[in-house]
mmCIF file of C-alpha atoms and ligand atoms in Angstrom:
data_model
loop_
_atom_site.group_PDB
_atom_site.id
_atom_site.type_symbol
_atom_site.label_atom_id
_atom_site.label_comp_id
_atom_site.label_asym_id
_atom_site.label_seq_id
_atom_site.Cartn_x
_atom_site.Cartn_y
_atom_site.Cartn_z
ATOM 1 C CA MET A 1 -35.745 54.794 -4.961
ATOM 2 C CA THR A 2 -35.183 53.984 -8.601
ATOM 3 C CA ALA A 3 -37.964 52.360 -10.588
ATOM 4 C CA THR A 4 -37.694 49.042 -12.374
ATOM 5 C CA ILE A 5 -37.414 49.752 -16.087
ATOM 6 C CA ILE A 6 -40.056 47.763 -17.964
ATOM 7 C CA ASP A 7 -38.252 46.395 -20.998
ATOM 8 C CA GLY A 8 -40.926 46.456 -23.698
ATOM 9 C CA LYS A 9 -38.348 45.773 -26.377
ATOM 10 C CA ALA A 10 -37.320 42.452 -24.788
ATOM 11 C CA PHE A 11 -40.936 41.480 -24.046
ATOM 12 C CA ALA A 12 -41.920 42.238 -27.641
ATOM 13 C CA GLU A 13 -38.980 40.223 -28.984
ATOM 14 C CA ASN A 14 -40.099 37.238 -26.935
ATOM 15 C CA LEU A 15 -43.684 37.675 -28.163
ATOM 16 C CA ARG A 16 -42.506 37.833 -31.786
ATOM 17 C CA GLY A 17 -40.616 34.561 -31.215
ATOM 18 C CA ARG A 18 -43.888 32.891 -30.171
ATOM 19 C CA ILE A 19 -45.674 34.481 -33.140
ATOM 20 C CA SER A 20 -43.044 33.037 -35.525
ATOM 21 C CA SER A 21 -43.697 29.537 -34.154
ATOM 22 C CA HIS A 22 -47.453 29.905 -34.699
ATOM 23 C CA VAL A 23 -46.931 31.263 -38.207
ATOM 24 C CA ALA A 24 -44.644 28.315 -39.040
ATOM 25 C CA ARG A 25 -47.301 25.905 -37.745
ATOM 26 C CA LEU A 26 -50.105 27.631 -39.706
ATOM 27 C CA LYS A 27 -48.043 27.320 -42.881
ATOM 28 C CA ALA A 28 -46.890 23.734 -42.334
ATOM 29 C CA GLU A 29 -50.133 22.236 -41.023
ATOM 30 C CA HIS A 30 -52.784 24.316 -42.806
ATOM 31 C CA GLY A 31 -51.071 25.984 -45.777
ATOM 32 C CA VAL A 32 -52.019 29.405 -44.372
ATOM 33 C CA THR A 33 -49.593 32.342 -44.461
ATOM 34 C CA PRO A 34 -51.023 35.223 -42.413
ATOM 35 C CA GLY A 35 -50.932 38.450 -44.445
ATOM 36 C CA LEU A 36 -50.939 42.030 -43.167
ATOM 37 C CA ALA A 37 -51.536 45.133 -45.305
ATOM 38 C CA VAL A 38 -50.537 48.547 -43.968
ATOM 39 C CA VAL A 39 -51.824 51.669 -45.696
ATOM 40 C CA ILE A 40 -50.215 55.059 -45.131
ATOM 41 C CA VAL A 41 -51.287 58.294 -46.800
ATOM 42 C CA GLY A 42 -48.893 61.257 -46.810
ATOM 43 C CA SER A 43 -45.297 61.675 -45.817
ATOM 44 C CA ASP A 44 -45.220 62.184 -42.058
ATOM 45 C CA PRO A 45 -41.633 61.060 -41.319
ATOM 46 C CA GLY A 46 -42.534 59.528 -37.928
ATOM 47 C CA SER A 47 -45.338 57.414 -39.417
ATOM 48 C CA GLN A 48 -43.132 56.314 -42.305
ATOM 49 C CA VAL A 49 -40.409 55.010 -39.988
ATOM 50 C CA TYR A 50 -43.070 53.224 -37.967
ATOM 51 C CA VAL A 51 -44.676 51.657 -41.036
ATOM 52 C CA ALA A 52 -41.285 50.554 -42.387
ATOM 53 C CA SER A 53 -40.503 48.730 -39.147
ATOM 54 C CA LYS A 54 -43.984 47.151 -39.130
ATOM 55 C CA ALA A 55 -43.331 45.774 -42.632
ATOM 56 C CA ARG A 56 -39.841 44.505 -41.713
ATOM 57 C CA LEU A 57 -41.036 42.720 -38.567
ATOM 58 C CA THR A 58 -44.047 41.233 -40.385
ATOM 59 C CA VAL A 59 -41.676 39.531 -42.822
ATOM 60 C CA GLU A 60 -39.285 38.565 -40.012
ATOM 61 C CA VAL A 61 -41.988 36.468 -38.277
ATOM 62 C CA GLY A 62 -42.707 34.700 -41.576
ATOM 63 C CA MET A 63 -45.890 36.555 -42.521
ATOM 64 C CA HIS A 64 -46.852 38.086 -45.870
ATOM 65 C CA SER A 65 -46.526 41.880 -45.834
ATOM 66 C CA GLU A 66 -48.019 44.505 -48.147
ATOM 67 C CA LYS A 67 -47.293 48.191 -47.713
ATOM 68 C CA TYR A 68 -49.222 50.924 -49.536
ATOM 69 C CA GLU A 69 -47.611 54.351 -49.332
ATOM 70 C CA LEU A 70 -49.973 56.810 -51.004
ATOM 71 C CA PRO A 71 -49.262 60.481 -51.728
ATOM 72 C CA GLU A 72 -50.630 63.238 -49.455
ATOM 73 C CA ALA A 73 -53.122 64.324 -52.155
ATOM 74 C CA THR A 74 -54.781 60.878 -52.438
ATOM 75 C CA SER A 75 -58.583 61.152 -52.554
ATOM 76 C CA GLU A 76 -61.013 59.437 -50.204
ATOM 77 C CA ALA A 77 -62.394 57.430 -53.151
ATOM 78 C CA GLU A 78 -58.932 56.027 -53.897
ATOM 79 C CA VAL A 79 -58.395 54.903 -50.295
ATOM 80 C CA LEU A 80 -61.897 53.392 -50.182
ATOM 81 C CA ALA A 81 -61.154 51.470 -53.390
ATOM 82 C CA LEU A 82 -57.896 50.135 -51.937
ATOM 83 C CA VAL A 83 -59.577 49.021 -48.695
ATOM 84 C CA ALA A 84 -62.355 47.310 -50.693
ATOM 85 C CA ARG A 85 -59.721 45.450 -52.723
ATOM 86 C CA LEU A 86 -57.828 44.376 -49.574
ATOM 87 C CA ASN A 87 -61.114 43.226 -47.981
ATOM 88 C CA ALA A 88 -61.601 40.863 -50.922
ATOM 89 C CA ASP A 89 -57.972 39.663 -51.140
ATOM 90 C CA PRO A 90 -57.596 36.124 -49.695
ATOM 91 C CA ALA A 91 -53.838 36.686 -49.087
ATOM 92 C CA ILE A 92 -54.633 39.501 -46.624
ATOM 93 C CA HIS A 93 -55.926 38.739 -43.108
ATOM 94 C CA GLY A 94 -55.247 42.093 -41.452
ATOM 95 C CA ILE A 95 -55.695 45.670 -42.668
ATOM 96 C CA LEU A 96 -54.181 48.603 -40.841
ATOM 97 C CA VAL A 97 -54.778 52.146 -42.069
ATOM 98 C CA GLN A 98 -52.244 54.415 -40.398
ATOM 99 C CA LEU A 99 -53.980 57.389 -38.730
ATOM 100 C CA PRO A 100 -54.270 60.344 -38.921
ATOM 101 C CA LEU A 101 -55.285 60.656 -42.568
ATOM 102 C CA PRO A 102 -54.996 63.934 -44.506
ATOM 103 C CA PRO A 103 -57.965 66.307 -44.060
ATOM 104 C CA GLN A 104 -59.618 65.571 -47.443
ATOM 105 C CA ILE A 105 -60.230 61.983 -46.267
ATOM 106 C CA ASP A 106 -62.971 61.129 -43.776
ATOM 107 C CA SER A 107 -61.278 58.611 -41.448
ATOM 108 C CA ASN A 108 -64.652 57.324 -40.255
ATOM 109 C CA ALA A 109 -65.681 56.426 -43.816
ATOM 110 C CA ILE A 110 -62.447 54.497 -44.350
ATOM 111 C CA ILE A 111 -62.649 52.726 -40.987
ATOM 112 C CA ALA A 112 -66.277 51.760 -41.556
ATOM 113 C CA LEU A 113 -65.317 49.950 -44.750
ATOM 114 C CA ILE A 114 -62.607 47.734 -43.197
ATOM 115 C CA SER A 115 -63.932 44.178 -43.016
ATOM 116 C CA SER A 116 -64.499 43.323 -39.347
ATOM 117 C CA ASP A 117 -62.780 39.948 -40.023
ATOM 118 C CA LYS A 118 -59.580 41.837 -40.922
ATOM 119 C CA ASP A 119 -59.826 44.671 -38.389
ATOM 120 C CA VAL A 120 -56.536 44.005 -36.581
ATOM 121 C CA ASP A 121 -56.438 47.267 -34.597
ATOM 122 C CA CYS A 122 -60.065 47.255 -33.392
ATOM 123 C CA PHE A 123 -60.964 50.356 -35.411
ATOM 124 C CA THR A 124 -64.431 49.560 -36.683
ATOM 125 C CA PRO A 125 -67.586 50.424 -34.742
ATOM 126 C CA ALA A 126 -68.468 46.701 -34.603
ATOM 127 C CA SER A 127 -65.109 45.804 -33.030
ATOM 128 C CA VAL A 128 -65.258 48.721 -30.583
ATOM 129 C CA GLY A 129 -68.760 47.584 -29.565
ATOM 130 C CA LYS A 130 -67.547 44.033 -28.936
ATOM 131 C CA LEU A 131 -64.635 45.288 -26.834
ATOM 132 C CA THR A 132 -66.992 47.473 -24.812
ATOM 133 C CA ILE A 133 -69.516 44.772 -23.993
ATOM 134 C CA GLY A 134 -66.903 42.044 -23.547
ATOM 135 C CA LEU A 135 -67.591 39.894 -26.613
ATOM 136 C CA PRO A 136 -64.688 38.099 -28.325
ATOM 137 C CA GLY A 137 -63.077 40.271 -30.990
ATOM 138 C CA PRO A 138 -59.915 42.168 -31.793
ATOM 139 C CA VAL A 139 -58.246 44.257 -29.096
ATOM 140 C CA SER A 140 -56.546 47.561 -29.988
ATOM 141 C CA CYS A 141 -52.815 46.942 -30.367
ATOM 142 C CA THR A 142 -51.328 49.709 -28.211
ATOM 143 C CA PRO A 143 -53.662 49.189 -25.215
ATOM 144 C CA LEU A 144 -53.163 45.426 -25.526
ATOM 145 C CA GLY A 145 -49.391 45.927 -25.424
ATOM 146 C CA CYS A 146 -49.742 48.159 -22.347
ATOM 147 C CA LEU A 147 -51.921 45.565 -20.629
ATOM 148 C CA MET A 148 -49.399 42.803 -21.299
ATOM 149 C CA LEU A 149 -46.625 44.894 -19.753
ATOM 150 C CA LEU A 150 -48.814 45.688 -16.733
ATOM 151 C CA ARG A 151 -49.701 42.037 -16.190
ATOM 152 C CA GLU A 152 -46.043 41.084 -16.492
ATOM 153 C CA THR A 153 -45.054 43.755 -13.951
ATOM 154 C CA LEU A 154 -47.925 43.604 -11.452
ATOM 155 C CA GLY A 155 -49.689 40.271 -11.970
ATOM 156 C CA ASP A 156 -53.311 40.701 -10.855
ATOM 157 C CA LEU A 157 -54.531 44.274 -11.451
ATOM 158 C CA SER A 158 -57.807 43.844 -9.602
ATOM 159 C CA GLY A 159 -58.795 46.788 -7.383
ATOM 160 C CA LEU A 160 -55.939 49.041 -8.461
ATOM 161 C CA GLU A 161 -56.547 52.741 -9.219
ATOM 162 C CA ALA A 162 -55.685 53.422 -12.857
ATOM 163 C CA VAL A 163 -55.475 56.904 -14.331
ATOM 164 C CA ILE A 164 -55.307 57.172 -18.121
ATOM 165 C CA VAL A 165 -54.294 60.578 -19.437
ATOM 166 C CA GLY A 166 -55.737 60.908 -22.960
ATOM 167 C CA ARG A 167 -59.128 59.818 -24.321
ATOM 168 C CA SER A 168 -58.447 59.048 -27.978
ATOM 169 C CA ASN A 169 -60.288 56.269 -29.796
ATOM 170 C CA LEU A 170 -56.908 54.727 -30.592
ATOM 171 C CA VAL A 171 -55.431 54.555 -27.093
ATOM 172 C CA GLY A 172 -57.215 56.152 -24.127
ATOM 173 C CA LYS A 173 -60.750 54.799 -24.576
ATOM 174 C CA PRO A 174 -59.863 51.165 -25.395
ATOM 175 C CA MET A 175 -57.268 51.224 -22.588
ATOM 176 C CA ALA A 176 -60.059 52.185 -20.185
ATOM 177 C CA GLN A 177 -62.176 49.248 -21.384
ATOM 178 C CA LEU A 178 -59.303 46.798 -20.926
ATOM 179 C CA LEU A 179 -58.487 48.034 -17.420
ATOM 180 C CA LEU A 180 -62.159 47.867 -16.435
ATOM 181 C CA ARG A 181 -62.124 44.239 -17.585
ATOM 182 C CA GLU A 182 -59.160 43.754 -15.235
ATOM 183 C CA ASN A 183 -61.261 45.167 -12.365
ATOM 184 C CA CYS A 184 -59.258 48.363 -11.980
ATOM 185 C CA THR A 185 -60.945 51.555 -10.831
ATOM 186 C CA VAL A 186 -60.454 53.683 -13.928
ATOM 187 C CA THR A 187 -60.239 57.448 -14.366
ATOM 188 C CA VAL A 188 -59.806 58.919 -17.849
ATOM 189 C CA ALA A 189 -58.264 62.408 -17.841
ATOM 190 C CA HIS A 190 -58.018 64.768 -20.809
ATOM 191 C CA SER A 191 -57.287 68.363 -21.763
ATOM 192 C CA ARG A 192 -60.232 69.722 -19.732
ATOM 193 C CA THR A 193 -59.413 67.782 -16.564
ATOM 194 C CA ARG A 194 -58.942 70.057 -13.562
ATOM 195 C CA ASN A 195 -55.979 69.540 -11.231
ATOM 196 C CA LEU A 196 -54.421 66.898 -13.443
ATOM 197 C CA ALA A 197 -51.432 66.496 -11.120
ATOM 198 C CA GLU A 198 -53.735 65.600 -8.204
ATOM 199 C CA VAL A 199 -55.706 63.143 -10.333
ATOM 200 C CA VAL A 200 -52.499 61.427 -11.466
ATOM 201 C CA ARG A 201 -51.193 61.324 -7.880
ATOM 202 C CA ARG A 202 -54.072 58.958 -6.923
ATOM 203 C CA ALA A 203 -52.983 56.311 -9.384
ATOM 204 C CA ASP A 204 -51.377 52.946 -8.758
ATOM 205 C CA ILE A 205 -51.180 52.718 -12.567
ATOM 206 C CA VAL A 206 -50.570 55.741 -14.791
ATOM 207 C CA ILE A 207 -51.063 55.446 -18.545
ATOM 208 C CA ALA A 208 -49.821 58.547 -20.369
ATOM 209 C CA ALA A 209 -51.220 58.866 -23.910
ATOM 210 C CA VAL A 210 -51.233 62.561 -24.650
ATOM 211 C CA GLY A 211 -48.564 63.563 -27.153
ATOM 212 C CA ARG A 212 -47.032 66.355 -24.991
ATOM 213 C CA PRO A 213 -43.333 65.914 -24.221
ATOM 214 C CA ASN A 214 -42.542 65.418 -20.511
ATOM 215 C CA LEU A 215 -45.997 66.630 -19.384
ATOM 216 C CA ILE A 216 -46.217 64.266 -16.407
ATOM 217 C CA ARG A 217 -43.533 64.960 -13.830
ATOM 218 C CA GLY A 218 -42.119 62.870 -11.037
ATOM 219 C CA ASP A 219 -43.846 64.928 -8.332
ATOM 220 C CA TRP A 220 -47.237 64.016 -9.878
ATOM 221 C CA ILE A 221 -46.599 60.316 -9.323
ATOM 222 C CA LYS A 222 -47.537 58.308 -6.251
ATOM 223 C CA PRO A 223 -44.406 56.610 -4.870
ATOM 224 C CA GLY A 224 -44.230 53.039 -6.150
ATOM 225 C CA ALA A 225 -46.796 53.512 -8.942
ATOM 226 C CA THR A 226 -46.411 51.747 -12.292
ATOM 227 C CA VAL A 227 -46.072 54.200 -15.170
ATOM 228 C CA ILE A 228 -46.734 53.259 -18.792
ATOM 229 C CA ASP A 229 -45.662 55.987 -21.188
ATOM 230 C CA VAL A 230 -47.383 55.669 -24.563
ATOM 231 C CA GLY A 231 -46.369 59.113 -25.840
ATOM 232 C CA ILE A 232 -43.912 59.445 -28.705
ATOM 233 C CA ASN A 233 -42.650 63.000 -29.151
ATOM 234 C CA ARG A 234 -39.730 64.194 -31.222
ATOM 235 C CA VAL A 235 -37.837 67.040 -29.563
ATOM 236 C CA PRO A 236 -34.703 68.982 -30.544
ATOM 237 C CA ALA A 237 -31.472 67.430 -29.254
ATOM 238 C CA PRO A 238 -28.709 69.995 -29.839
ATOM 239 C CA GLU A 239 -26.353 67.851 -27.714
ATOM 240 C CA ARG A 240 -26.414 65.332 -30.594
ATOM 241 C CA GLY A 241 -25.478 67.964 -33.146
ATOM 242 C CA GLU A 242 -27.138 70.759 -35.040
ATOM 243 C CA GLY A 243 -30.665 69.993 -36.201
ATOM 244 C CA LYS A 244 -30.700 66.580 -34.439
ATOM 245 C CA THR A 245 -33.735 65.288 -32.565
ATOM 246 C CA ARG A 246 -34.570 62.526 -30.120
ATOM 247 C CA LEU A 247 -37.709 60.758 -28.956
ATOM 248 C CA VAL A 248 -39.241 61.393 -25.544
ATOM 249 C CA GLY A 249 -42.459 60.275 -23.936
ATOM 250 C CA ASP A 250 -45.255 62.168 -22.187
ATOM 251 C CA VAL A 251 -43.629 61.438 -18.826
ATOM 252 C CA ASP A 252 -40.555 63.288 -17.615
ATOM 253 C CA PHE A 253 -38.516 60.119 -17.277
ATOM 254 C CA ALA A 254 -35.629 61.597 -15.253
ATOM 255 C CA SER A 255 -37.865 62.746 -12.382
ATOM 256 C CA ALA A 256 -40.442 59.935 -12.641
ATOM 257 C CA VAL A 257 -37.854 57.156 -12.439
ATOM 258 C CA THR A 258 -36.919 58.294 -8.925
ATOM 259 C CA VAL A 259 -40.517 57.978 -7.642
ATOM 260 C CA ALA A 260 -42.282 55.241 -9.614
ATOM 261 C CA GLY A 261 -42.063 51.536 -8.787
ATOM 262 C CA ALA A 262 -41.791 50.616 -12.461
ATOM 263 C CA ILE A 263 -41.750 52.632 -15.667
ATOM 264 C CA THR A 264 -41.544 52.110 -19.422
ATOM 265 C CA PRO A 265 -38.822 53.994 -21.307
ATOM 266 C CA VAL A 266 -39.336 55.870 -24.581
ATOM 267 C CA PRO A 267 -38.163 54.486 -26.916
ATOM 268 C CA GLY A 268 -38.089 50.791 -26.038
ATOM 269 C CA GLY A 269 -41.282 50.539 -23.988
ATOM 270 C CA VAL A 270 -44.769 50.529 -25.511
ATOM 271 C CA GLY A 271 -43.754 51.102 -29.165
ATOM 272 C CA PRO A 272 -42.310 47.620 -29.830
ATOM 273 C CA MET A 273 -45.309 46.063 -28.044
ATOM 274 C CA THR A 274 -47.749 47.831 -30.378
ATOM 275 C CA ILE A 275 -46.132 46.249 -33.416
ATOM 276 C CA ALA A 276 -45.856 42.798 -31.800
ATOM 277 C CA CYS A 277 -49.564 42.942 -30.851
ATOM 278 C CA LEU A 278 -50.458 43.899 -34.420
ATOM 279 C CA LEU A 279 -48.688 40.747 -35.621
ATOM 280 C CA ALA A 280 -50.354 38.665 -32.895
ATOM 281 C CA ASN A 281 -53.772 40.019 -33.899
ATOM 282 C CA THR A 282 -53.068 39.129 -37.531
ATOM 283 C CA VAL A 283 -52.291 35.525 -36.544
ATOM 284 C CA THR A 284 -55.646 35.513 -34.728
ATOM 285 C CA THR A 285 -57.642 36.903 -37.683
ATOM 286 C CA ALA A 286 -55.865 34.536 -40.120
ATOM 287 C CA SER A 287 -56.778 31.575 -37.895
ATOM 288 C CA LEU A 288 -60.416 32.652 -37.565
ATOM 289 C CA ILE A 289 -60.810 33.376 -41.302
ATOM 290 C CA HIS A 290 -59.622 29.811 -42.001
ATOM 291 C CA GLY A 291 -61.898 28.268 -39.358
ATOM 292 C CA LEU A 292 -59.043 27.444 -36.969
ATOM 293 C CA VAL A 293 -58.817 28.029 -33.225
ATOM 294 C CA PRO A 294 -56.530 31.042 -32.650
ATOM 295 C CA PRO A 295 -53.528 30.605 -30.337
ATOM 296 C CA ARG A 296 -54.206 31.615 -26.750
ATOM 297 C CA ASP A 297 -50.695 32.482 -25.652
ATOM 298 C CA LEU A 298 -50.215 35.555 -27.855
ATOM 299 C CA THR A 299 -52.568 37.990 -26.153
ATOM 300 C CA ALA A 300 -53.145 38.957 -22.531
HETATM 301 P P1 LIG B 1 -54.591 62.129 -29.621
HETATM 302 O O1 LIG B 1 -54.013 63.435 -30.036
HETATM 303 O O2 LIG B 1 -55.625 61.498 -30.454
HETATM 304 O O3 LIG B 1 -55.174 62.284 -28.135
HETATM 305 C C1 LIG B 1 -54.475 62.990 -27.171
HETATM 306 C C2 LIG B 1 -55.280 63.034 -25.892
HETATM 307 O O4 LIG B 1 -54.530 63.770 -24.928
HETATM 308 C C3 LIG B 1 -56.630 63.742 -26.037
HETATM 309 O O5 LIG B 1 -57.622 63.009 -25.366
HETATM 310 C C4 LIG B 1 -56.405 65.101 -25.371
HETATM 311 O O6 LIG B 1 -57.538 65.604 -24.686
HETATM 312 C C5 LIG B 1 -55.366 64.744 -24.315
HETATM 313 N N1 LIG B 1 -54.578 65.926 -23.944
HETATM 314 C C6 LIG B 1 -53.971 66.810 -24.758
HETATM 315 N N2 LIG B 1 -53.325 67.749 -24.046
HETATM 316 C C7 LIG B 1 -53.524 67.449 -22.750
HETATM 317 C C8 LIG B 1 -53.119 68.044 -21.534
HETATM 318 N N3 LIG B 1 -52.344 69.135 -21.513
HETATM 319 N N4 LIG B 1 -53.514 67.465 -20.402
HETATM 320 C C9 LIG B 1 -54.284 66.354 -20.403
HETATM 321 N N5 LIG B 1 -54.697 65.744 -21.522
HETATM 322 C C10 LIG B 1 -54.322 66.286 -22.688
HETATM 323 O O7 LIG B 1 -53.330 61.175 -29.425
HETATM 324 P P2 LIG B 1 -53.201 59.555 -29.430
HETATM 325 O O8 LIG B 1 -53.998 58.961 -28.348
HETATM 326 O O9 LIG B 1 -53.349 59.046 -30.794
HETATM 327 O O10 LIG B 1 -51.653 59.430 -29.074
HETATM 328 C C11 LIG B 1 -51.145 59.916 -27.846
HETATM 329 C C12 LIG B 1 -49.634 59.781 -27.864
HETATM 330 O O11 LIG B 1 -49.304 58.410 -27.964
HETATM 331 C C13 LIG B 1 -48.931 60.444 -29.040
HETATM 332 O O12 LIG B 1 -47.664 60.907 -28.598
HETATM 333 C C14 LIG B 1 -48.732 59.320 -30.026
HETATM 334 O O13 LIG B 1 -47.634 59.527 -30.884
HETATM 335 C C15 LIG B 1 -48.471 58.180 -29.100
HETATM 336 N N6 LIG B 1 -48.795 56.867 -29.627
HETATM 337 C C16 LIG B 1 -47.876 55.895 -29.390
HETATM 338 C C17 LIG B 1 -48.109 54.610 -29.793
HETATM 339 C C18 LIG B 1 -47.096 53.577 -29.460
HETATM 340 O O14 LIG B 1 -47.118 52.515 -30.010
HETATM 341 N N7 LIG B 1 -46.217 53.828 -28.495
HETATM 342 C C19 LIG B 1 -49.310 54.236 -30.550
HETATM 343 C C20 LIG B 1 -50.274 55.316 -30.658
HETATM 344 C C21 LIG B 1 -49.998 56.582 -30.216
HETATM 345 P P3 LIG B 1 -58.891 66.101 -25.459
HETATM 346 O O15 LIG B 1 -59.583 64.834 -25.850
HETATM 347 O O16 LIG B 1 -59.585 66.863 -24.432
HETATM 348 O O17 LIG B 1 -58.411 66.889 -26.643
#
């Protein structure tokens, strides 16, 4: 058996097309141009590529984009001052601070300052609380993208066994909340989980969000399961030339594709969905800030 490849790139492109239409309407009918500010501190090459493509796609859908690339040695006070300024800026409707931040900066202090009206990645304690108790509010971009791909692939998720590997605030925990909302039976595994392979083997849905290249192998996967690989890992690729690298996920794609029913590739799976959902969330916050009803067809 060979799994269906879930084409996140194509799905995200389609979603961005719908976002462009909403942005055009917001501009034409209400004079509102949604604006997204992305803040990155330090020079992690992976994050920089990611932030550059966020900025490019923000402009491509017709939105206003601001990118703040601060040096590694930036102080916490400087980042706090920038976030305070963006909170007050009427041209900005979404603020994303790229994590992780360098060690001299307390991420929690920065996150706590982001205005909940502009919290497009569901970082703040208030947004996380709303997500947990099911109140309307922003939904974390990567888990939202995963959910959209799952709905597209499986339709109704009710009653399915979902195993999420990874319990970060950014991915694993909000993913668990979203799948609970979908009436899945949810297990969250992590580095202390015993017999991880057996836990994963129970799953109809596997979400891998670990950051360990090829950790989850085909023989861990229940035949026919749907596998969503969030991991982005850069590994050496000597076949491409000396010093070259390539991206791989947390799932060993070559073995998993022969067992799973459907699987996301890396790259081209979850990554493009994360960015598209960030843009969709910014359209939502821009609408709400201006007292308008946000579009319903952009989020799952
Ligand atoms: P974190 O490092 O914050 O969390 C990793 C999680 O994996 C932790 O909960 C950790 O457990 C768990 N873990 C680590 N090693 C193992 C192991 N051997 N077995 C089981 N669990 C383990 O990472 P993130 O959640 O931020 O990101 C995860 C991956 O997803 C990364 O590769 C990242 O680059 C990628 N990513 C991709 C995005 C996209 O758009 N595609 C967006 C965001 C992230 P413990 O809590 O016990 O330490």
